[in-house]
PDB file of C-alpha atoms in Angstrom:
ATOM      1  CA  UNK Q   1     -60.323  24.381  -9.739  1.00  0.00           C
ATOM      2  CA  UNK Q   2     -60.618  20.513  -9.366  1.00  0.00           C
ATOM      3  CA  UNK Q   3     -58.039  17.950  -8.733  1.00  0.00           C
ATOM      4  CA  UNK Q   4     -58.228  14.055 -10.177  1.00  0.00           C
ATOM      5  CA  UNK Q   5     -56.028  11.693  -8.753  1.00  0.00           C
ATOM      6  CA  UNK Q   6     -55.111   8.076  -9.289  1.00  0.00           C
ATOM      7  CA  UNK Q   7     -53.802   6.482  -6.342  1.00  0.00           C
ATOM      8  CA  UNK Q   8     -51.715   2.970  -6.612  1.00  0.00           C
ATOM      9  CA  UNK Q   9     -50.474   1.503  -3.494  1.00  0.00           C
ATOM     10  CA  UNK Q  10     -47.016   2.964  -4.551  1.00  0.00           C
ATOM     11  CA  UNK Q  11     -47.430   6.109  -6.346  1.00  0.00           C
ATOM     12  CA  UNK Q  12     -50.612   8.925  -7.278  1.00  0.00           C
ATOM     13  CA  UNK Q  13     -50.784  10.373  -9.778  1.00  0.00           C
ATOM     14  CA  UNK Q  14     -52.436  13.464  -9.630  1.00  0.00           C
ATOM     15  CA  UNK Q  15     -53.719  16.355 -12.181  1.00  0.00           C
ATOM     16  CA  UNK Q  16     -54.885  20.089 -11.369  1.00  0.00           C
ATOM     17  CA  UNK Q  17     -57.158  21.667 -13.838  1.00  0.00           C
ATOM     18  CA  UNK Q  18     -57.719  24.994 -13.746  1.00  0.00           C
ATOM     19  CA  UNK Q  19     -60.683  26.903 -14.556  1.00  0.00           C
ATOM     20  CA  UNK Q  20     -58.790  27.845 -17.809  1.00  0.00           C
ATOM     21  CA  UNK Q  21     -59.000  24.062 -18.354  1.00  0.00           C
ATOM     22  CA  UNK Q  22     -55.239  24.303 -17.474  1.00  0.00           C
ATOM     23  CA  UNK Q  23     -54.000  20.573 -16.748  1.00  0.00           C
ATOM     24  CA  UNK Q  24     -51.218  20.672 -14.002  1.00  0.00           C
ATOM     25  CA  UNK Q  25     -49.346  17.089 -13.867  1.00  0.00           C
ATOM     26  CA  UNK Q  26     -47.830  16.070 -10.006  1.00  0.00           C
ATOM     27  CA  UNK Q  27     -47.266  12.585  -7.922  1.00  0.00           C
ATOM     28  CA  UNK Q  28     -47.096  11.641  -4.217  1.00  0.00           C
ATOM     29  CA  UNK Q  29     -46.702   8.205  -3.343  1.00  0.00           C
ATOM     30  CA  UNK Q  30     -49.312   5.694  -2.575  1.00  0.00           C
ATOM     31  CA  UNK Q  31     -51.790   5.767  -0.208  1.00  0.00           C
ATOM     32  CA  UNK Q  32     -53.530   1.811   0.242  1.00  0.00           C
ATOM     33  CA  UNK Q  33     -56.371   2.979   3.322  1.00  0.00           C
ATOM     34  CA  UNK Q  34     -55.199  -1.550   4.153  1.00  0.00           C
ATOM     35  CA  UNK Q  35     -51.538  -0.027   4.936  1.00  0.00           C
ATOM     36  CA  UNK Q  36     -51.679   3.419   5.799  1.00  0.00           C
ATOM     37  CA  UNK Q  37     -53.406   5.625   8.257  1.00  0.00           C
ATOM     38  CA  UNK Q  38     -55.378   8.683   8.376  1.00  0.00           C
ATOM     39  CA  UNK Q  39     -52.306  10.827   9.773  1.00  0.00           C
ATOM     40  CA  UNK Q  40     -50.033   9.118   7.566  1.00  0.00           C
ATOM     41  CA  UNK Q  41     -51.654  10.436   4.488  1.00  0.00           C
ATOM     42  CA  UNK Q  42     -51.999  13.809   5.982  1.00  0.00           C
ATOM     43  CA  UNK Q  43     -49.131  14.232   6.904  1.00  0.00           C
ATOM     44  CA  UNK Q  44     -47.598  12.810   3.243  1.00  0.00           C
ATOM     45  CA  UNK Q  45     -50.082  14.913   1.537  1.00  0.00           C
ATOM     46  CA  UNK Q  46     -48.501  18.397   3.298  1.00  0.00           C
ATOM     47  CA  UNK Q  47     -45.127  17.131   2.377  1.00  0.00           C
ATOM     48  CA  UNK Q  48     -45.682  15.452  -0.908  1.00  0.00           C
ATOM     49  CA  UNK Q  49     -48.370  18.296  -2.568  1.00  0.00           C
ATOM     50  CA  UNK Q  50     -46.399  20.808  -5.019  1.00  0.00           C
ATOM     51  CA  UNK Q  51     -45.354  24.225  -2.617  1.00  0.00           C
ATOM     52  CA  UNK Q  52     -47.180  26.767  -4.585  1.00  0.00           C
ATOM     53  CA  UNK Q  53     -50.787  24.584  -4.983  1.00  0.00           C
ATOM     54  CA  UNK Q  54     -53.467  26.912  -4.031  1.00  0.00           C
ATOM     55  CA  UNK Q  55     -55.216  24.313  -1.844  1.00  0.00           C
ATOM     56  CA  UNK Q  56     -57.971  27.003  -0.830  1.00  0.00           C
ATOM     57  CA  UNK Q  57     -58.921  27.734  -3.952  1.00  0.00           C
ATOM     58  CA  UNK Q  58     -59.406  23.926  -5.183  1.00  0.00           C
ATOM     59  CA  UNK Q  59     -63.253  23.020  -5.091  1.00  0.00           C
ATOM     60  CA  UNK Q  60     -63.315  19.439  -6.095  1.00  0.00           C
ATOM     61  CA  UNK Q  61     -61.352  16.497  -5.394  1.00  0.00           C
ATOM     62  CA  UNK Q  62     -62.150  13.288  -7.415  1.00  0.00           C
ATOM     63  CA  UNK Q  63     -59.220  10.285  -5.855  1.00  0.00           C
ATOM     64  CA  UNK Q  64     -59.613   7.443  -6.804  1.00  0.00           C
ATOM     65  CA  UNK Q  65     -57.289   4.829  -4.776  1.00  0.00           C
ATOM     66  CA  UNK Q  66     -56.295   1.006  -4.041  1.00  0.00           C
ATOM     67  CA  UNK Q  67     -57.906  -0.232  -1.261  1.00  0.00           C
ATOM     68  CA  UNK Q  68     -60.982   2.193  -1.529  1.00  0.00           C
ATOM     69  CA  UNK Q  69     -63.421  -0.496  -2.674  1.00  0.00           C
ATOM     70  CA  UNK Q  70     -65.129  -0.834   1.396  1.00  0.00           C
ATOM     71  CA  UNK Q  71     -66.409   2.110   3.231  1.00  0.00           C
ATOM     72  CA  UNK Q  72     -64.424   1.660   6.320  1.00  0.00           C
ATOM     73  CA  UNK Q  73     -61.215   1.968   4.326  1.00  0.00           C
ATOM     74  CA  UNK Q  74     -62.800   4.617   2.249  1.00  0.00           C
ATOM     75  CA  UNK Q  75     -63.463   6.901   5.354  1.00  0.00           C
ATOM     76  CA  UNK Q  76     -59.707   6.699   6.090  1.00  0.00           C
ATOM     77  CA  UNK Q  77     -58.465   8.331   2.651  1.00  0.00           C
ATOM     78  CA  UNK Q  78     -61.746  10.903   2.521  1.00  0.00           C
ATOM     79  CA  UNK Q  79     -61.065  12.156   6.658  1.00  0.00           C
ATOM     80  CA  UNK Q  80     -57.476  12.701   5.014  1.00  0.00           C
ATOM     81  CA  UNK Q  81     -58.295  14.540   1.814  1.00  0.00           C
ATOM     82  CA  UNK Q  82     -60.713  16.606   3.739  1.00  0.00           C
ATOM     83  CA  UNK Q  83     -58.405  17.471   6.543  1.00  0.00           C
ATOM     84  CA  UNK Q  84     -56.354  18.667   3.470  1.00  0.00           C
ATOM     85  CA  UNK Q  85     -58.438  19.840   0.980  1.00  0.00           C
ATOM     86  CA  UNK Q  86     -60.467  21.905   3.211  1.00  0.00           C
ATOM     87  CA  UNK Q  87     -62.924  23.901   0.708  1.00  0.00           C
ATOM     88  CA  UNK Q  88     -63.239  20.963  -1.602  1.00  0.00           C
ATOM     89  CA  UNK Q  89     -66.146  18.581  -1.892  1.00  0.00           C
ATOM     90  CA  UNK Q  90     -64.442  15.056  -1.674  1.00  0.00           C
ATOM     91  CA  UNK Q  91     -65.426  12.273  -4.005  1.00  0.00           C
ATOM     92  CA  UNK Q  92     -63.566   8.636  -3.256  1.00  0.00           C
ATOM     93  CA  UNK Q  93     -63.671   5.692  -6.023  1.00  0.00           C
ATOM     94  CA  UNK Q  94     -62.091   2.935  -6.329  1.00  0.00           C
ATOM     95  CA  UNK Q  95     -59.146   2.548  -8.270  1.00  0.00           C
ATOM     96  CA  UNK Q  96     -60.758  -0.247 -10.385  1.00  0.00           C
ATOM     97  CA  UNK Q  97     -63.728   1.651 -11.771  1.00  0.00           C
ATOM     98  CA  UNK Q  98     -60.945   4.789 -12.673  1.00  0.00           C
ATOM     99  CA  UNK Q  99     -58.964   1.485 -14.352  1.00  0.00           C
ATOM    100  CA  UNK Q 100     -62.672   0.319 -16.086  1.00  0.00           C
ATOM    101  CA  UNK Q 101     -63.434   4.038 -17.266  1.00  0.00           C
ATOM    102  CA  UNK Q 102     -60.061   4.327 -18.253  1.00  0.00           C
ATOM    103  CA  UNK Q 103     -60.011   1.461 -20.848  1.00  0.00           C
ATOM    104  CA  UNK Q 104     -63.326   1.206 -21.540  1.00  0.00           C
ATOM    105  CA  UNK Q 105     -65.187   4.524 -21.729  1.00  0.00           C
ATOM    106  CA  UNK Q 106     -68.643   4.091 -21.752  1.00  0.00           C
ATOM    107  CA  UNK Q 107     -68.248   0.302 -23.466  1.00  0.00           C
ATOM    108  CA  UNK Q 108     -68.866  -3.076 -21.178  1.00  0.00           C
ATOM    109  CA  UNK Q 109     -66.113  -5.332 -21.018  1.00  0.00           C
ATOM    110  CA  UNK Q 110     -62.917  -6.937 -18.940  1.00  0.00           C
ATOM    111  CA  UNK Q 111     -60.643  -4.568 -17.254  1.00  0.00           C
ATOM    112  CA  UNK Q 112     -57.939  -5.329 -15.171  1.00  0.00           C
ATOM    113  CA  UNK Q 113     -55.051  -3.309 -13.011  1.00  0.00           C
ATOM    114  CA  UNK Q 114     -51.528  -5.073 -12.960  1.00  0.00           C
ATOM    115  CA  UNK Q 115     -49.139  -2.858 -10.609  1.00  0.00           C
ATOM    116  CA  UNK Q 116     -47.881  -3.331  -7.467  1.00  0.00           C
ATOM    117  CA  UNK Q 117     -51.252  -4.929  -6.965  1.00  0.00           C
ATOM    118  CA  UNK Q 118     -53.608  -6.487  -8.849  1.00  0.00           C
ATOM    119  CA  UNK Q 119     -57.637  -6.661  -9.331  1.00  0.00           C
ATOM    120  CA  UNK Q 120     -59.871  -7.630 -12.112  1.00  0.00           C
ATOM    121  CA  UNK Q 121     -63.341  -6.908 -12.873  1.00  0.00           C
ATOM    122  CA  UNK Q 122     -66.628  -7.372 -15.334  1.00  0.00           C
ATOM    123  CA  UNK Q 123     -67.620  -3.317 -15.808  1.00  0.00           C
ATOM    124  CA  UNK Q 124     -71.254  -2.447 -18.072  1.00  0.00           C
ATOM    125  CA  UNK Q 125     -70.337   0.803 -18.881  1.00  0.00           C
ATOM    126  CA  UNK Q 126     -71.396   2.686 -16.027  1.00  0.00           C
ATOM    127  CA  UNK Q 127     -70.361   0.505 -12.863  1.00  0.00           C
ATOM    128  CA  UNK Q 128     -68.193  -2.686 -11.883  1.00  0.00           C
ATOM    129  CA  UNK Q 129     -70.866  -5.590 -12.303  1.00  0.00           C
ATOM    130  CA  UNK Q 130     -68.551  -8.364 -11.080  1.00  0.00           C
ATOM    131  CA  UNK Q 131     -65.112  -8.257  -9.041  1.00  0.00           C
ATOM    132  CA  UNK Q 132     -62.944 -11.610  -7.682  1.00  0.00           C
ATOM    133  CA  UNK Q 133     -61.062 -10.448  -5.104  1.00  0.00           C
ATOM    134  CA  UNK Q 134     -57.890  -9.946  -5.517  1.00  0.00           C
ATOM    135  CA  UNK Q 135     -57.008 -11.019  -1.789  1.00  0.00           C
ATOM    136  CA  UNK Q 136     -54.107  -8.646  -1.744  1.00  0.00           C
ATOM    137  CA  UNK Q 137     -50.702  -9.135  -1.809  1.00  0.00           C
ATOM    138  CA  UNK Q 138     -50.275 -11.732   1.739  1.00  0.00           C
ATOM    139  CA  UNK Q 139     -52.634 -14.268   0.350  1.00  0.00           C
ATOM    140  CA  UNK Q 140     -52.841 -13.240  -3.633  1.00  0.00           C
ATOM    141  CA  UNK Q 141     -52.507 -10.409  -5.705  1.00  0.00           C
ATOM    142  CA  UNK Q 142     -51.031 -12.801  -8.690  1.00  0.00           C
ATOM    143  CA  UNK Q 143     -49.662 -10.608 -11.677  1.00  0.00           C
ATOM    144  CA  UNK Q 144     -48.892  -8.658  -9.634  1.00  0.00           C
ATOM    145  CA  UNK Q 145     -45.526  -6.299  -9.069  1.00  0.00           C
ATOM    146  CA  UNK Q 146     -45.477  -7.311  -5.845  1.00  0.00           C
ATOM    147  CA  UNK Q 147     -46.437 -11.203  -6.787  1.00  0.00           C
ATOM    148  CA  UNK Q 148     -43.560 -10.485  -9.294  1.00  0.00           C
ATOM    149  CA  UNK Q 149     -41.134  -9.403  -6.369  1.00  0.00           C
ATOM    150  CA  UNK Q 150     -41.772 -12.041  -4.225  1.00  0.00           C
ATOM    151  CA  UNK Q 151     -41.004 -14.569  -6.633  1.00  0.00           C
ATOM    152  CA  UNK Q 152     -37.585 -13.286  -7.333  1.00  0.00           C
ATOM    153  CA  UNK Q 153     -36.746 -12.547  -3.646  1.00  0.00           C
ATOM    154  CA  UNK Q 154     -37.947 -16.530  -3.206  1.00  0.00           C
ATOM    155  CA  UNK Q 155     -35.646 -17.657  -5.544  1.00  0.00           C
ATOM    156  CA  UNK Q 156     -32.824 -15.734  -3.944  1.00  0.00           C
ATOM    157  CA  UNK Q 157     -33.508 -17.038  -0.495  1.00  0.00           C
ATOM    158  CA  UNK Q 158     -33.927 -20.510  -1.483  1.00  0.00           C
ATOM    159  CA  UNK Q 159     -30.564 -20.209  -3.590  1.00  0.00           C
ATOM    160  CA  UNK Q 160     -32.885 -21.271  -6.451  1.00  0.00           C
ATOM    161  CA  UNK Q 161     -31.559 -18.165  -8.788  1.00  0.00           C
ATOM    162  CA  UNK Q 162     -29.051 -19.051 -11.525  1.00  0.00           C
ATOM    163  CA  UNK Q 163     -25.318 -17.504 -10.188  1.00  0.00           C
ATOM    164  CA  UNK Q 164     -25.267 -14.510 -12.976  1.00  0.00           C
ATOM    165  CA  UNK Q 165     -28.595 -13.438 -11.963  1.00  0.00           C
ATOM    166  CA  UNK Q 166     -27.941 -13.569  -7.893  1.00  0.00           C
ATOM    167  CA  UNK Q 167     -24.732 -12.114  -8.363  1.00  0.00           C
ATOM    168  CA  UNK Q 168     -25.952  -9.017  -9.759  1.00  0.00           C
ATOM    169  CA  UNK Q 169     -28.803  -9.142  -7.846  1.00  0.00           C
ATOM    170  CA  UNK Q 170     -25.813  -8.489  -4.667  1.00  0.00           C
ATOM    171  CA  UNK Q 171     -24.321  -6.586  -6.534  1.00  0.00           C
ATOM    172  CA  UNK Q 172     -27.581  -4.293  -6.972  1.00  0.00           C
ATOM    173  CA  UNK Q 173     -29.228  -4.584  -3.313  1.00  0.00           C
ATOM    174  CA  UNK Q 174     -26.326  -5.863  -1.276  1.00  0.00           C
ATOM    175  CA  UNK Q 175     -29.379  -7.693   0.874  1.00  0.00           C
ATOM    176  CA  UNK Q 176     -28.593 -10.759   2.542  1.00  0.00           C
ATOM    177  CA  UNK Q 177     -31.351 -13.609   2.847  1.00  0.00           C
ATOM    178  CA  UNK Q 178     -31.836 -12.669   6.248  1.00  0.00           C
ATOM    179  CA  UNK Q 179     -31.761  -8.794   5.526  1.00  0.00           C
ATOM    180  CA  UNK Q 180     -34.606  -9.862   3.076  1.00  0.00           C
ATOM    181  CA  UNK Q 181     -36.443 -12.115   5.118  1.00  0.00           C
ATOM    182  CA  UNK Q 182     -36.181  -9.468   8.318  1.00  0.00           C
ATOM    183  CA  UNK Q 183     -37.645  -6.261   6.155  1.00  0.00           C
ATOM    184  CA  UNK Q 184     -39.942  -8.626   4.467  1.00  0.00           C
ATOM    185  CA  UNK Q 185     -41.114  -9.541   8.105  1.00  0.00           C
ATOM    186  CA  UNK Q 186     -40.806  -6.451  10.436  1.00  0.00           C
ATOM    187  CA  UNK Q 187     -40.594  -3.657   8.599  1.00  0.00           C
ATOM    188  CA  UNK Q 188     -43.875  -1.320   6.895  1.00  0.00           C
ATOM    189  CA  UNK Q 189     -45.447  -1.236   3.630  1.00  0.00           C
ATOM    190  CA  UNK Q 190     -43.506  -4.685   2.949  1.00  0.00           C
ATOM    191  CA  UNK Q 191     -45.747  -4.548  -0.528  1.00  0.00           C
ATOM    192  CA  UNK Q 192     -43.925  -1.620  -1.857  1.00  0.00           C
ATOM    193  CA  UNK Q 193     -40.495  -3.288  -0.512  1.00  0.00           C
ATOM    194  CA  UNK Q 194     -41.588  -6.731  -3.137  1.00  0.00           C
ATOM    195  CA  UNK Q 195     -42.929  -4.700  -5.598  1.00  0.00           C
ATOM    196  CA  UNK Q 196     -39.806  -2.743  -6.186  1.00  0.00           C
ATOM    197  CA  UNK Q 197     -37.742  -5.677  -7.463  1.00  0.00           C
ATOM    198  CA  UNK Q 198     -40.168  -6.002 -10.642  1.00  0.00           C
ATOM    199  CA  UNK Q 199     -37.309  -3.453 -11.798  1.00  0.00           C
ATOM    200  CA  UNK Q 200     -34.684  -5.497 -11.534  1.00  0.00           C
ATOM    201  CA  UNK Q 201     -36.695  -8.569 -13.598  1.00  0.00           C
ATOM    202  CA  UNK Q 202     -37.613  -5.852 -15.902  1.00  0.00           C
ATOM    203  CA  UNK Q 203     -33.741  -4.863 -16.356  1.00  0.00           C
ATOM    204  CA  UNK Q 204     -32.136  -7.785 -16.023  1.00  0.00           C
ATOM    205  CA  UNK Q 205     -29.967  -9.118 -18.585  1.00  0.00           C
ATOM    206  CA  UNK Q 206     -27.462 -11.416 -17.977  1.00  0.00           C
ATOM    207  CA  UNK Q 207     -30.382 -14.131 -17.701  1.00  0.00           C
ATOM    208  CA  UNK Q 208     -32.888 -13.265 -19.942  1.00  0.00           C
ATOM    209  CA  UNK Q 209     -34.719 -16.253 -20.002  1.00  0.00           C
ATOM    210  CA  UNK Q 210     -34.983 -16.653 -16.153  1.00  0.00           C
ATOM    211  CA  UNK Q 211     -36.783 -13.207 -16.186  1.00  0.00           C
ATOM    212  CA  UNK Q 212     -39.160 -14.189 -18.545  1.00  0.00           C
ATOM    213  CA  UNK Q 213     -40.113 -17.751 -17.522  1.00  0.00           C
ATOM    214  CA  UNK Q 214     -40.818 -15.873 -14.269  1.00  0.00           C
ATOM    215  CA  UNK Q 215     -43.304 -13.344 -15.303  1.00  0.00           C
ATOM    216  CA  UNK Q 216     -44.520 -15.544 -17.372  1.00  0.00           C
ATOM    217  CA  UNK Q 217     -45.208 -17.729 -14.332  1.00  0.00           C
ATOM    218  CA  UNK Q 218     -46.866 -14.937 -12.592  1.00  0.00           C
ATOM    219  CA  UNK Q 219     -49.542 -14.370 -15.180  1.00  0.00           C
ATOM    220  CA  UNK Q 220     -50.296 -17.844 -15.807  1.00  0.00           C
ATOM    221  CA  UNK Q 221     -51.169 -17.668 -12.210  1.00  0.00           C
ATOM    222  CA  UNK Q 222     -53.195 -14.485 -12.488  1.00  0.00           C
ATOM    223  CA  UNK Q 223     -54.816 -15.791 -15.036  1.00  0.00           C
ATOM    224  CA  UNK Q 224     -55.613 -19.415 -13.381  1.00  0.00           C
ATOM    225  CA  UNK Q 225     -57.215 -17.835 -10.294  1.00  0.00           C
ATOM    226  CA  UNK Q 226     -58.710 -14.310 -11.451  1.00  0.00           C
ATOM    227  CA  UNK Q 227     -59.159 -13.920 -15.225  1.00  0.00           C
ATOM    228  CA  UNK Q 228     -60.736 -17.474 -16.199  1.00  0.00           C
ATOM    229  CA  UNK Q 229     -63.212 -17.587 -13.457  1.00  0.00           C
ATOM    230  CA  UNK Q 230     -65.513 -14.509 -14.906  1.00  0.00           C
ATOM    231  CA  UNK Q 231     -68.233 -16.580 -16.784  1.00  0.00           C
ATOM    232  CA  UNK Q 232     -67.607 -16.086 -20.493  1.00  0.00           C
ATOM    233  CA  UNK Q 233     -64.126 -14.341 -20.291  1.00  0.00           C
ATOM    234  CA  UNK Q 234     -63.456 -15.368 -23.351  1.00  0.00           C
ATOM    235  CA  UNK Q 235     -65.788 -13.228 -25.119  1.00  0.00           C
ATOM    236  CA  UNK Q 236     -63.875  -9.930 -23.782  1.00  0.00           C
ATOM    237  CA  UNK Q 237     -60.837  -8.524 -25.138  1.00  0.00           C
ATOM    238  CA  UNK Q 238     -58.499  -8.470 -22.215  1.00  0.00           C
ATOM    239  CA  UNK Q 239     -57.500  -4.770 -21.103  1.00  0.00           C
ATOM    240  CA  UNK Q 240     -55.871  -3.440 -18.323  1.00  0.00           C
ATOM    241  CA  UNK Q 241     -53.866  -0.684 -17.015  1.00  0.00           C
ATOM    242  CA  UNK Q 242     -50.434  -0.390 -14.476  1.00  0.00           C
ATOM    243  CA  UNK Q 243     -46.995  -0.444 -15.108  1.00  0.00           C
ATOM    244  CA  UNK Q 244     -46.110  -4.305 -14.780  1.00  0.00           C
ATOM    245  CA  UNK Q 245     -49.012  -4.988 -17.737  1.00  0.00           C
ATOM    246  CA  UNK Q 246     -47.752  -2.286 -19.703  1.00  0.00           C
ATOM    247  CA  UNK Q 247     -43.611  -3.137 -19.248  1.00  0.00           C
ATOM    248  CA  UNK Q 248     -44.263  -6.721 -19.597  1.00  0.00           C
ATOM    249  CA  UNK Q 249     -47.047  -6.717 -22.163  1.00  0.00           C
ATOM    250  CA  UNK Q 250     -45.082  -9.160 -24.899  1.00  0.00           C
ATOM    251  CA  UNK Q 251     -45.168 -11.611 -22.265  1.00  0.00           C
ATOM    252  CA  UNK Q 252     -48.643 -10.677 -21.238  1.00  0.00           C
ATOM    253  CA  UNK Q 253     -50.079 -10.756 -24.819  1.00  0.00           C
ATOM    254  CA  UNK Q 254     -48.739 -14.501 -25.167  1.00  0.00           C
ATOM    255  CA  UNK Q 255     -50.513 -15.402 -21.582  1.00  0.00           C
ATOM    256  CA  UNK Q 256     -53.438 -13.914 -22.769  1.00  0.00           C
ATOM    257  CA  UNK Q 257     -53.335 -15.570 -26.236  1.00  0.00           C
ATOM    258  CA  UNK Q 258     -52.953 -19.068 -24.747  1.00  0.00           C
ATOM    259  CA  UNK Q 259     -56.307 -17.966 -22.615  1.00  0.00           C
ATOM    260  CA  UNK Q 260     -57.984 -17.770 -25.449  1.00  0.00           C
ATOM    261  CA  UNK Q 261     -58.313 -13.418 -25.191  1.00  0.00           C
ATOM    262  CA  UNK Q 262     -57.626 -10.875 -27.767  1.00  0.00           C
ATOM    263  CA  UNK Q 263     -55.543  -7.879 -26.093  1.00  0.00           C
ATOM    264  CA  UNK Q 264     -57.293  -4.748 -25.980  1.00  0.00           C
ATOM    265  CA  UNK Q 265     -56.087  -1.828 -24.502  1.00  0.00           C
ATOM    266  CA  UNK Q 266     -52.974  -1.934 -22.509  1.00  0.00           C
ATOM    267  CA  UNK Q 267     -51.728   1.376 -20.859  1.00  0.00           C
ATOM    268  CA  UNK Q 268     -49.501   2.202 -17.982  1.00  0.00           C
ATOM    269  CA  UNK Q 269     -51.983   5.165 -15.762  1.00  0.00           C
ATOM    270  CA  UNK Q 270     -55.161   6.226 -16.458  1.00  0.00           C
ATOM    271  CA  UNK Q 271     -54.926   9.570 -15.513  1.00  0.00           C
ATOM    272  CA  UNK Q 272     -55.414  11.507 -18.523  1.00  0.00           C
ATOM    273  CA  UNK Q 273     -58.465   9.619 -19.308  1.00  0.00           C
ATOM    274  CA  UNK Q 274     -59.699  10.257 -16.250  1.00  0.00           C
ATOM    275  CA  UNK Q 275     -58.972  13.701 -16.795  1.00  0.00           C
ATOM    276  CA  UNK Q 276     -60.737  13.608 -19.996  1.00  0.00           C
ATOM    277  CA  UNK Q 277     -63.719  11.991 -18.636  1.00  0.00           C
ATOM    278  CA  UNK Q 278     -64.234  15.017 -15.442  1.00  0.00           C
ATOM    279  CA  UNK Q 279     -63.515  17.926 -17.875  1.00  0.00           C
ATOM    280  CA  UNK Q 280     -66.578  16.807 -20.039  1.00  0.00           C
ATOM    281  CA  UNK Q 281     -68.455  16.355 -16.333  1.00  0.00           C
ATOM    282  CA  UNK Q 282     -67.382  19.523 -14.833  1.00  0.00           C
ATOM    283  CA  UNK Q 283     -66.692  22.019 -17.761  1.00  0.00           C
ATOM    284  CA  UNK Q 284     -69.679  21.239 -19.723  1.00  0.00           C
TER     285      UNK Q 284
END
């Protein structure tokens, strides 16, 4: 049996095929290697994995994660899936080549991942030929969920939101500025925290237009400082995968349009084309 897995920094999702070719569908939660330990993920991983997963009989593992693009980090998740996964042979990607092959098969092109992160590359087919980083979410990560979240939570510190919108944002959270400001500063996995309130954009709607101008905002600056700095972007159709492209693709389509892109494919996990893609590999 092998496992494929597709790990954001909030959520994994993970699939069990069988040698029947039986596809089993689960989730755990995130596991960034830049935010979480080696113990941590064990010890989520014992928790988190389905009760009645016959981890001794599993022979392959294929994860591929946020955060796995260096080899230090990449030794963090692989110790962890090994500790776990004890009679598999361990393979660790990165979450942007699963988000290339995902969109893109065997074609070149643009691919992108807009989640609670966010990263961008060039891919040939094969490999990742070009990748701006993405700086993460302290110092960029624009697009993002998380760039999303911390926008809104800015405007709501500031006082900057208009009174229908902060009121049910209270009336949602009941978070203080400084009970914002004090998990923001002092409390874990502070990503995940910003990230979440891309839900609350996403739902609002007693101010419409104030969600949109501000995810709007957010990809004009993803596109500003990732997208329009790959030499000839504008020869790719734009694709990407993650739930904050795919729930706020009208907005992204316009963004993209005024970049002078064409929208390609736009979907929210790439699991079952992953899945796809090691089936052919494994089963052939």
């Amino acid at each position: 049996m092998i496992i494929i897995a597709d790990g954001g920094s909030t959520k994994t999702n993970w699939c069990l095929v069988t040698d029947e070719q039986k596809k089993i569908y689960f989730n755990t939660e995130g596991y960034n290697p830049y935010f979480v330990s080696e113990a941590y993920i064990i010890n989520s991983l014992k928790e988190g994995l389905p009760t009645d997963l016959q981890i001794d009989k599993i022979t392959e593992v294929n994860y591929y994660g946020a955060g796995c693009s260096v080899d230090d980090k990449k030794k963090i998740v692989q110790g962890a899936m090994q500790a776990v996964f004890t009679n598999a042979k361990v393979n660790i990607g990165h979450d942007l080549l699963a988000a290339a092959r995902a969109v893109l098969g065997t074609n070149e092109g643009f691919a992108a991942i807009l989640g609670t992160g966010t990263n961008t590359c060039l891919y040939n087919g094969k490999e990742i030929t070009h990748n701006i980083d993405s700086l993460a979410y302290i110092l960029g990560d624009e697009g993002s969920g998380c760039y999303i979240g911390k926008k809104l939570l800015g405007d709501y510190v500031r006082g900057y939101m208009p009174e229908a919108v902060r009121e049910l944002f209270w009336e949602t959270y009941k978070l203080t500025p400084d009970e914002v400001i004090d998990i923001v500063y002092t409390k874990p996995l502070a990503n995940r925290f910003c990230a979440g309130f891309s839900k609350f954009v996403y739902d609002n709607t007693v101010n419409i237009e104030y969600s949109r101008n501000l995810v709007k905002s957010s990809f004009n600056d993803f596109f500003r400082n990732l997208v329009t700095h790959y030499p000839d972007y504008q020869k790719y159709t734009f694709n990407c995968i993650g739930s904050v492209g795919y729930n706020f693709r009208n907005v992204l389509e316009e963004v993209v349009k005024e970049n002078g892109m064409t929208m390609g494919n736009i979907i929210r996990s790439p699991i079952d084309n992953l899945v796809k893609y090691h089936m052919e590999v494994s089963f052939k």
